[in-house]
mmCIF file of C-alpha atoms in Angstrom:
data_model
loop_
_atom_site.group_PDB
_atom_site.id
_atom_site.type_symbol
_atom_site.label_atom_id
_atom_site.label_comp_id
_atom_site.label_asym_id
_atom_site.label_seq_id
_atom_site.Cartn_x
_atom_site.Cartn_y
_atom_site.Cartn_z
ATOM 1 C CA MET C 277 77.065 180.867 167.812
ATOM 2 C CA LYS C 278 76.089 178.012 170.055
ATOM 3 C CA ARG C 279 77.889 175.568 167.747
ATOM 4 C CA VAL C 280 81.045 177.696 167.711
ATOM 5 C CA LEU C 281 81.144 177.788 171.460
ATOM 6 C CA GLN C 282 80.489 174.030 171.763
ATOM 7 C CA PHE C 283 83.287 173.444 169.274
ATOM 8 C CA THR C 284 85.642 175.829 171.155
ATOM 9 C CA ALA C 285 84.901 174.043 174.484
ATOM 10 C CA ALA C 286 85.670 170.687 172.880
ATOM 11 C CA ILE C 287 88.903 171.922 171.353
ATOM 12 C CA VAL C 288 90.072 173.496 174.617
ATOM 13 C CA LEU C 289 89.464 170.234 176.463
ATOM 14 C CA ALA C 290 91.119 168.141 173.714
ATOM 15 C CA ILE C 291 94.264 170.357 173.569
ATOM 16 C CA ASN C 292 94.422 170.386 177.337
ATOM 17 C CA LEU C 293 94.258 166.567 177.617
ATOM 18 C CA ALA C 294 96.636 166.000 174.674
ATOM 19 C CA TRP C 295 99.258 168.442 176.088
ATOM 20 C CA TRP C 296 99.051 166.684 179.490
ATOM 21 C CA PHE C 297 99.341 163.210 177.924
ATOM 22 C CA PHE C 298 102.191 163.946 175.558
ATOM 23 C CA ALA C 299 104.113 165.863 178.256
ATOM 24 C CA GLY C 300 104.347 162.658 180.302
ATOM 25 C CA ALA C 301 100.866 162.165 181.748
ATOM 26 C CA ASN C 302 102.056 163.486 185.163
ATOM 27 C CA ALA C 303 99.626 162.293 187.829
ATOM 28 C CA GLY C 304 100.991 164.769 190.356
ATOM 29 C CA TRP C 305 100.995 168.578 190.551
ATOM 30 C CA THR C 306 102.214 170.696 187.692
ATOM 31 C CA LYS C 307 105.981 171.188 187.721
ATOM 32 C CA THR C 308 107.794 174.243 186.423
ATOM 33 C CA SER C 309 111.270 172.765 186.970
ATOM 34 C CA VAL C 310 112.594 169.218 187.050
ATOM 35 C CA ALA C 311 115.442 167.738 188.962
ATOM 36 C CA THR C 312 117.663 165.055 187.353
ATOM 37 C CA MET C 313 119.822 163.099 189.729
ATOM 38 C CA LYS C 314 123.544 162.635 189.029
ATOM 39 C CA ILE C 315 126.321 160.935 190.912
ATOM 40 C CA ASP C 316 129.611 162.600 191.787
ATOM 41 C CA ALA C 317 132.371 160.206 190.796
ATOM 42 C CA ILE C 318 134.705 160.981 193.697
ATOM 43 C CA THR C 319 132.423 161.198 196.674
ATOM 44 C CA GLY C 320 129.598 158.974 195.412
ATOM 45 C CA ILE C 321 127.061 161.646 196.414
ATOM 46 C CA GLU C 322 123.852 161.666 194.418
ATOM 47 C CA TYR C 323 122.875 165.281 193.620
ATOM 48 C CA PRO C 324 120.087 167.006 191.790
ATOM 49 C CA VAL C 325 120.590 169.141 188.655
ATOM 50 C CA TRP C 326 117.595 171.407 188.054
ATOM 51 C CA GLU C 327 116.286 172.496 184.678
ATOM 52 C CA LYS C 328 113.347 174.706 183.887
ATOM 53 C CA ARG C 329 110.749 172.501 182.214
ATOM 54 C CA PHE C 330 106.907 172.782 182.240
ATOM 55 C CA VAL C 331 105.340 169.434 183.107
ATOM 56 C CA PRO C 332 101.561 169.706 183.332
ATOM 57 C CA GLY C 333 99.846 167.877 186.125
ATOM 58 C CA VAL C 334 96.315 167.144 187.335
ATOM 59 C CA ASP C 335 95.761 170.799 188.240
ATOM 60 C CA PHE C 336 96.477 171.652 184.594
ATOM 61 C CA ILE C 337 93.701 169.225 183.500
ATOM 62 C CA ALA C 338 91.390 170.771 186.110
ATOM 63 C CA LEU C 339 92.096 174.275 184.759
ATOM 64 C CA GLY C 340 91.467 173.154 181.177
ATOM 65 C CA ALA C 341 88.225 171.357 182.156
ATOM 66 C CA THR C 342 87.034 174.466 184.007
ATOM 67 C CA ILE C 343 87.737 176.736 181.074
ATOM 68 C CA SER C 344 86.061 174.281 178.742
ATOM 69 C CA GLY C 345 83.040 174.004 181.067
ATOM 70 C CA LEU C 346 82.703 177.802 181.255
ATOM 71 C CA VAL C 347 82.735 178.163 177.416
ATOM 72 C CA LEU C 348 80.157 175.351 177.173
ATOM 73 C CA GLY C 349 78.115 177.079 179.864
ATOM 74 C CA ILE C 350 78.091 180.362 177.855
ATOM 75 C CA ALA C 351 76.833 178.357 174.868
ATOM 76 C CA TYR C 352 73.733 177.428 176.788
ATOM 77 C CA LEU C 353 73.010 180.844 178.242
ATOM 78 C CA PRO C 354 69.433 181.702 177.203
ATOM 79 C CA ASN C 355 70.034 185.469 176.996
ATOM 80 C CA LEU C 356 72.709 184.976 174.351
ATOM 81 C CA TYR C 357 70.082 183.739 171.886
ATOM 82 C CA SER C 358 67.157 185.770 172.979
ATOM 83 C CA LYS C 359 69.096 188.917 172.096
ATOM 84 C CA LYS C 360 70.015 187.460 168.763
ATOM 85 C CA SER C 361 66.423 186.584 167.841
ATOM 86 C CA SER C 362 65.051 189.981 168.861
ATOM 87 C CA MET F 111 164.471 170.582 235.561
ATOM 88 C CA LYS F 112 161.612 168.162 236.050
ATOM 89 C CA PRO F 113 158.849 170.737 235.580
ATOM 90 C CA TYR F 114 160.395 171.711 232.242
ATOM 91 C CA ILE F 115 160.376 168.096 231.041
ATOM 92 C CA ALA F 116 156.756 167.746 232.144
ATOM 93 C CA LEU F 117 155.837 170.975 230.338
ATOM 94 C CA LEU F 118 157.697 169.813 227.174
ATOM 95 C CA ALA F 119 155.886 166.473 227.297
ATOM 96 C CA ALA F 120 152.531 168.228 227.731
ATOM 97 C CA ALA F 121 153.288 170.548 224.835
ATOM 98 C CA LEU F 122 154.197 167.608 222.635
ATOM 99 C CA ILE F 123 150.984 165.783 223.485
ATOM 100 C CA VAL F 124 148.883 168.858 222.824
ATOM 101 C CA SER F 125 150.615 169.581 219.490
ATOM 102 C CA ASN F 126 150.294 165.931 218.487
ATOM 103 C CA SER F 127 146.550 165.902 219.229
ATOM 104 C CA LEU F 128 146.080 169.208 217.373
ATOM 105 C CA ALA F 129 147.937 167.787 214.375
ATOM 106 C CA GLU F 130 145.439 164.948 214.170
ATOM 107 C CA THR F 131 142.391 167.130 213.929
ATOM 108 C CA SER F 132 141.245 168.571 210.664
ATOM 109 C CA THR F 133 138.713 171.172 209.821
ATOM 110 C CA PHE F 134 136.473 170.240 206.909
ATOM 111 C CA ASP F 135 134.840 173.081 204.984
ATOM 112 C CA PHE F 136 131.437 172.122 203.491
ATOM 113 C CA LYS F 137 131.043 175.026 201.119
ATOM 114 C CA ASP F 138 130.940 173.253 197.803
ATOM 115 C CA PRO F 139 131.478 175.285 194.605
ATOM 116 C CA LYS F 140 130.651 172.239 192.523
ATOM 117 C CA GLY F 141 127.073 172.199 193.858
ATOM 118 C CA VAL F 142 127.202 168.450 194.703
ATOM 119 C CA ASN F 143 126.492 168.854 198.396
ATOM 120 C CA ASN F 144 122.715 168.683 198.903
ATOM 121 C CA VAL F 145 119.866 168.365 201.299
ATOM 122 C CA THR F 146 116.570 166.838 200.243
ATOM 123 C CA PHE F 147 113.372 167.110 202.242
ATOM 124 C CA THR F 148 110.099 165.238 201.793
ATOM 125 C CA LEU F 149 106.640 165.754 203.244
ATOM 126 C CA ASP F 150 103.910 163.169 202.640
ATOM 127 C CA ALA F 151 100.783 164.616 200.908
ATOM 128 C CA PRO F 152 97.626 162.974 199.440
ATOM 129 C CA LEU F 153 98.271 163.501 195.704
ATOM 130 C CA GLU F 154 102.089 163.112 195.720
ATOM 131 C CA SER F 155 104.842 163.692 198.227
ATOM 132 C CA ILE F 156 106.239 167.211 198.302
ATOM 133 C CA SER F 157 109.892 166.926 197.818
ATOM 134 C CA GLY F 158 112.579 169.542 197.410
ATOM 135 C CA THR F 159 116.315 170.084 197.559
ATOM 136 C CA THR F 160 118.981 172.660 198.175
ATOM 137 C CA ASN F 161 122.685 172.915 197.648
ATOM 138 C CA GLY F 162 123.018 176.216 199.523
ATOM 139 C CA ILE F 163 125.158 174.575 202.163
ATOM 140 C CA SER F 164 128.099 175.913 204.168
ATOM 141 C CA GLY F 165 129.784 175.446 207.497
ATOM 142 C CA THR F 166 132.729 173.508 208.956
ATOM 143 C CA ILE F 167 133.249 170.409 211.062
ATOM 144 C CA THR F 168 136.453 169.810 213.058
ATOM 145 C CA LEU F 169 137.407 166.329 214.106
ATOM 146 C CA ASP F 170 140.158 163.706 213.997
ATOM 147 C CA PRO F 171 138.924 161.668 210.998
ATOM 148 C CA GLU F 172 140.811 158.533 212.147
ATOM 149 C CA ASN F 173 139.473 158.695 215.712
ATOM 150 C CA PRO F 174 136.505 161.065 215.948
ATOM 151 C CA THR F 175 135.908 161.046 219.688
ATOM 152 C CA GLU F 176 135.165 164.755 219.734
ATOM 153 C CA VAL F 177 133.436 166.639 216.949
ATOM 154 C CA THR F 178 132.653 170.337 216.770
ATOM 155 C CA GLY F 179 131.117 172.324 214.000
ATOM 156 C CA LYS F 180 128.038 173.693 212.333
ATOM 157 C CA ILE F 181 126.300 172.967 209.055
ATOM 158 C CA ILE F 182 124.274 175.901 207.683
ATOM 159 C CA VAL F 183 121.628 175.799 204.995
ATOM 160 C CA ASP F 184 120.523 178.968 203.235
ATOM 161 C CA ALA F 185 116.761 178.701 203.678
ATOM 162 C CA LYS F 186 116.059 180.875 200.664
ATOM 163 C CA SER F 187 117.877 178.340 198.478
ATOM 164 C CA LEU F 188 115.328 175.591 199.213
ATOM 165 C CA ARG F 189 113.745 174.510 195.928
ATOM 166 C CA VAL F 190 110.609 172.523 194.968
ATOM 167 C CA PRO F 191 109.489 171.654 191.410
ATOM 168 C CA ASN F 192 106.504 174.051 191.367
ATOM 169 C CA ALA F 193 107.176 177.851 191.369
ATOM 170 C CA VAL F 194 103.946 178.790 193.175
ATOM 171 C CA MET F 195 104.528 176.105 195.816
ATOM 172 C CA GLN F 196 108.073 177.424 196.306
ATOM 173 C CA ASP F 197 106.816 180.961 196.896
ATOM 174 C CA HIS F 198 104.341 179.653 199.498
ATOM 175 C CA MET F 199 107.032 177.504 201.177
ATOM 176 C CA LEU F 200 109.537 180.430 201.503
ATOM 177 C CA GLY F 201 106.853 182.991 202.469
ATOM 178 C CA ASP F 202 105.905 184.085 205.955
ATOM 179 C CA GLY F 203 103.069 181.547 206.188
ATOM 180 C CA TRP F 204 105.522 178.622 206.160
ATOM 181 C CA LEU F 205 109.338 179.041 206.544
ATOM 182 C CA ASP F 206 109.365 182.905 206.610
ATOM 183 C CA THR F 207 112.848 182.967 205.109
ATOM 184 C CA GLU F 208 113.023 186.762 205.219
ATOM 185 C CA ALA F 209 112.985 186.694 208.982
ATOM 186 C CA HIS F 210 114.809 183.334 209.360
ATOM 187 C CA PRO F 211 117.273 182.968 206.507
ATOM 188 C CA GLU F 212 119.320 180.143 208.055
ATOM 189 C CA ILE F 213 118.655 176.538 208.962
ATOM 190 C CA SER F 214 121.472 174.989 210.955
ATOM 191 C CA PHE F 215 122.712 171.985 212.810
ATOM 192 C CA GLU F 216 125.402 172.516 215.473
ATOM 193 C CA VAL F 217 127.183 169.340 216.411
ATOM 194 C CA SER F 218 127.795 168.799 220.127
ATOM 195 C CA GLU F 219 128.359 165.016 220.681
ATOM 196 C CA ILE F 220 129.156 161.868 218.841
ATOM 197 C CA LEU F 221 127.972 158.502 220.147
ATOM 198 C CA ASN F 222 128.005 154.773 219.263
ATOM 199 C CA ARG F 223 130.851 155.059 216.779
ATOM 200 C CA GLN F 224 131.437 151.939 214.621
ATOM 201 C CA LYS F 225 134.189 151.839 212.073
ATOM 202 C CA ASP F 226 134.106 149.820 208.885
ATOM 203 C CA GLY F 227 137.214 150.482 206.785
ATOM 204 C CA PRO F 228 137.303 154.100 205.506
ATOM 205 C CA SER F 229 133.664 154.507 206.547
ATOM 206 C CA GLY F 230 131.995 154.563 209.931
ATOM 207 C CA THR F 231 128.569 155.079 211.462
ATOM 208 C CA ALA F 232 127.620 156.997 214.586
ATOM 209 C CA GLU F 233 124.849 158.905 216.210
ATOM 210 C CA VAL F 234 125.396 162.605 216.286
ATOM 211 C CA THR F 235 123.659 164.854 218.767
ATOM 212 C CA GLY F 236 123.343 168.528 218.155
ATOM 213 C CA VAL F 237 121.143 171.575 218.066
ATOM 214 C CA PHE F 238 118.881 171.835 215.050
ATOM 215 C CA SER F 239 117.617 175.370 214.406
ATOM 216 C CA LEU F 240 114.750 176.200 212.071
ATOM 217 C CA LYS F 241 112.499 179.238 211.838
ATOM 218 C CA GLY F 242 114.006 180.719 215.003
ATOM 219 C CA ILE F 243 113.421 177.594 217.108
ATOM 220 C CA SER F 244 116.287 175.449 218.312
ATOM 221 C CA LYS F 245 115.931 171.883 219.586
ATOM 222 C CA LYS F 246 118.400 169.149 220.486
ATOM 223 C CA ILE F 247 118.128 166.183 218.113
ATOM 224 C CA THR F 248 120.061 162.978 217.525
ATOM 225 C CA ALA F 249 120.659 161.714 213.928
ATOM 226 C CA PRO F 250 122.331 158.616 212.620
ATOM 227 C CA VAL F 251 125.247 159.460 210.330
ATOM 228 C CA LYS F 252 127.497 157.599 207.919
ATOM 229 C CA VAL F 253 130.898 159.144 207.499
ATOM 230 C CA THR F 254 133.459 158.265 204.834
ATOM 231 C CA TYR F 255 137.012 159.604 205.113
ATOM 232 C CA LEU F 256 138.801 160.016 201.795
ATOM 233 C CA PRO F 257 142.460 160.991 202.554
ATOM 234 C CA GLY F 258 144.272 162.730 199.725
ATOM 235 C CA ARG F 259 141.231 162.787 197.452
ATOM 236 C CA LEU F 260 140.748 166.581 197.431
ATOM 237 C CA ALA F 261 143.202 166.861 194.548
ATOM 238 C CA ASP F 262 140.974 164.680 192.392
ATOM 239 C CA ARG F 263 138.092 167.067 193.007
ATOM 240 C CA THR F 264 140.060 170.212 192.300
ATOM 241 C CA GLY F 265 141.914 168.967 189.280
ATOM 242 C CA GLY F 266 145.107 168.774 191.178
ATOM 243 C CA SER F 267 145.155 172.442 192.271
ATOM 244 C CA THR F 268 144.620 171.728 196.005
ATOM 245 C CA GLU F 269 145.920 168.831 198.014
ATOM 246 C CA GLY F 270 144.001 167.600 200.966
ATOM 247 C CA ASP F 271 141.283 165.265 202.338
ATOM 248 C CA LEU F 272 137.621 164.824 201.921
ATOM 249 C CA LEU F 273 135.023 163.829 204.428
ATOM 250 C CA VAL F 274 131.640 162.549 203.178
ATOM 251 C CA VAL F 275 128.746 162.789 205.590
ATOM 252 C CA ARG F 276 125.321 161.229 205.006
ATOM 253 C CA THR F 277 122.339 161.302 207.324
ATOM 254 C CA THR F 278 118.542 160.947 207.264
ATOM 255 C CA PHE F 279 116.352 162.162 210.082
ATOM 256 C CA THR F 280 112.801 163.392 210.657
ATOM 257 C CA PHE F 281 111.283 166.186 212.624
ATOM 258 C CA SER F 282 107.825 167.539 213.331
ATOM 259 C CA ARG F 283 107.156 170.852 211.508
ATOM 260 C CA SER F 284 104.744 171.797 214.262
ATOM 261 C CA GLU F 285 107.577 171.740 216.816
ATOM 262 C CA PHE F 286 109.388 174.331 214.797
ATOM 263 C CA GLY F 287 106.459 176.715 214.491
ATOM 264 C CA ILE F 288 105.686 175.794 210.817
ATOM 265 C CA LYS F 289 101.855 175.981 210.738
ATOM 266 C CA PRO F 290 101.485 173.868 213.904
ATOM 267 C CA GLY F 291 98.361 171.688 213.672
ATOM 268 C CA GLU F 292 97.317 173.264 210.377
ATOM 269 C CA ASN F 293 97.014 171.871 206.835
ATOM 270 C CA LEU F 294 97.545 168.309 208.134
ATOM 271 C CA ASP F 295 95.068 166.997 205.550
ATOM 272 C CA LYS F 296 97.210 168.493 202.742
ATOM 273 C CA VAL F 297 100.767 168.154 204.035
ATOM 274 C CA SER F 298 102.113 165.802 206.716
ATOM 275 C CA ASP F 299 103.510 167.098 209.979
ATOM 276 C CA THR F 300 106.554 164.887 209.641
ATOM 277 C CA VAL F 301 109.430 166.157 207.480
ATOM 278 C CA THR F 302 112.068 163.748 206.350
ATOM 279 C CA VAL F 303 115.471 165.260 205.726
ATOM 280 C CA SER F 304 118.378 163.626 203.903
ATOM 281 C CA LEU F 305 121.761 165.186 203.793
ATOM 282 C CA ALA F 306 124.707 164.179 201.641
ATOM 283 C CA ILE F 307 127.676 166.473 201.876
ATOM 284 C CA ALA F 308 131.446 166.375 201.334
ATOM 285 C CA GLY F 309 133.802 168.633 203.230
ATOM 286 C CA ALA F 310 137.330 169.554 202.177
ATOM 287 C CA ALA F 311 140.347 169.967 204.385
ATOM 288 C CA PRO F 312 143.151 171.447 202.262
ATOM 289 C CA LYS F 313 146.731 170.731 203.236
ATOM 290 C CA ASN F 314 149.395 173.369 202.833
#
């Protein structure tokens, strides 16, 4: 059981970091929509066009690390194994 | 006879001056007109936009000695890249858009005009209203007059002129009752606003 939880914690952290990295390694806050700037040909005004896109940020890493840490913490709870052995 | 001549001359002068002024409508169905705002923050600047802009400005584009009008922003249309942050921003803790759905700037005076071809710069003074608080501010503006270009924008369906207005100014959020003196370690007190809008004056 301990091994399973340790493995789960490692997988959660790895998926979390890989998702963050391959989604653009955004060093800011998580974004749920992104603005792309375009230029109006007649007026020359630069304007944003929004699209819904999930871009994980540092808070996403923090969430993944917290979940991973909790799972790892459970793996080392003494009661979990004392119940098993009894 | 003389009074009639004077009256006729006065009427001609008035009608001539009225003919030179145009009213530009800044409601933009294309969604190009936009306002961006930025607040400095430790991790990254908080930046958002809106294109929920309306209002009119009346002036003589060739000689804008007098300007009247009001630009209105629908506060609920303000958008930031994070949905949770947006809910907080529009909520009663920050902008309270339910109680104060409009942000506006009413133009009252134009100063230090300088013309450079179809464009010009000036300082515009007016009343900026946000979250129920109104204060007089002065902002530098760049104006470009595009006579006869409305048809290009409407695919030829409407003839008329365009007026492009750009400005960037700053204000203190504390002065407008937006968490005065609070959260300064997370979000700066200074808000930078950039506005780029085009108004249309159709001609019959």
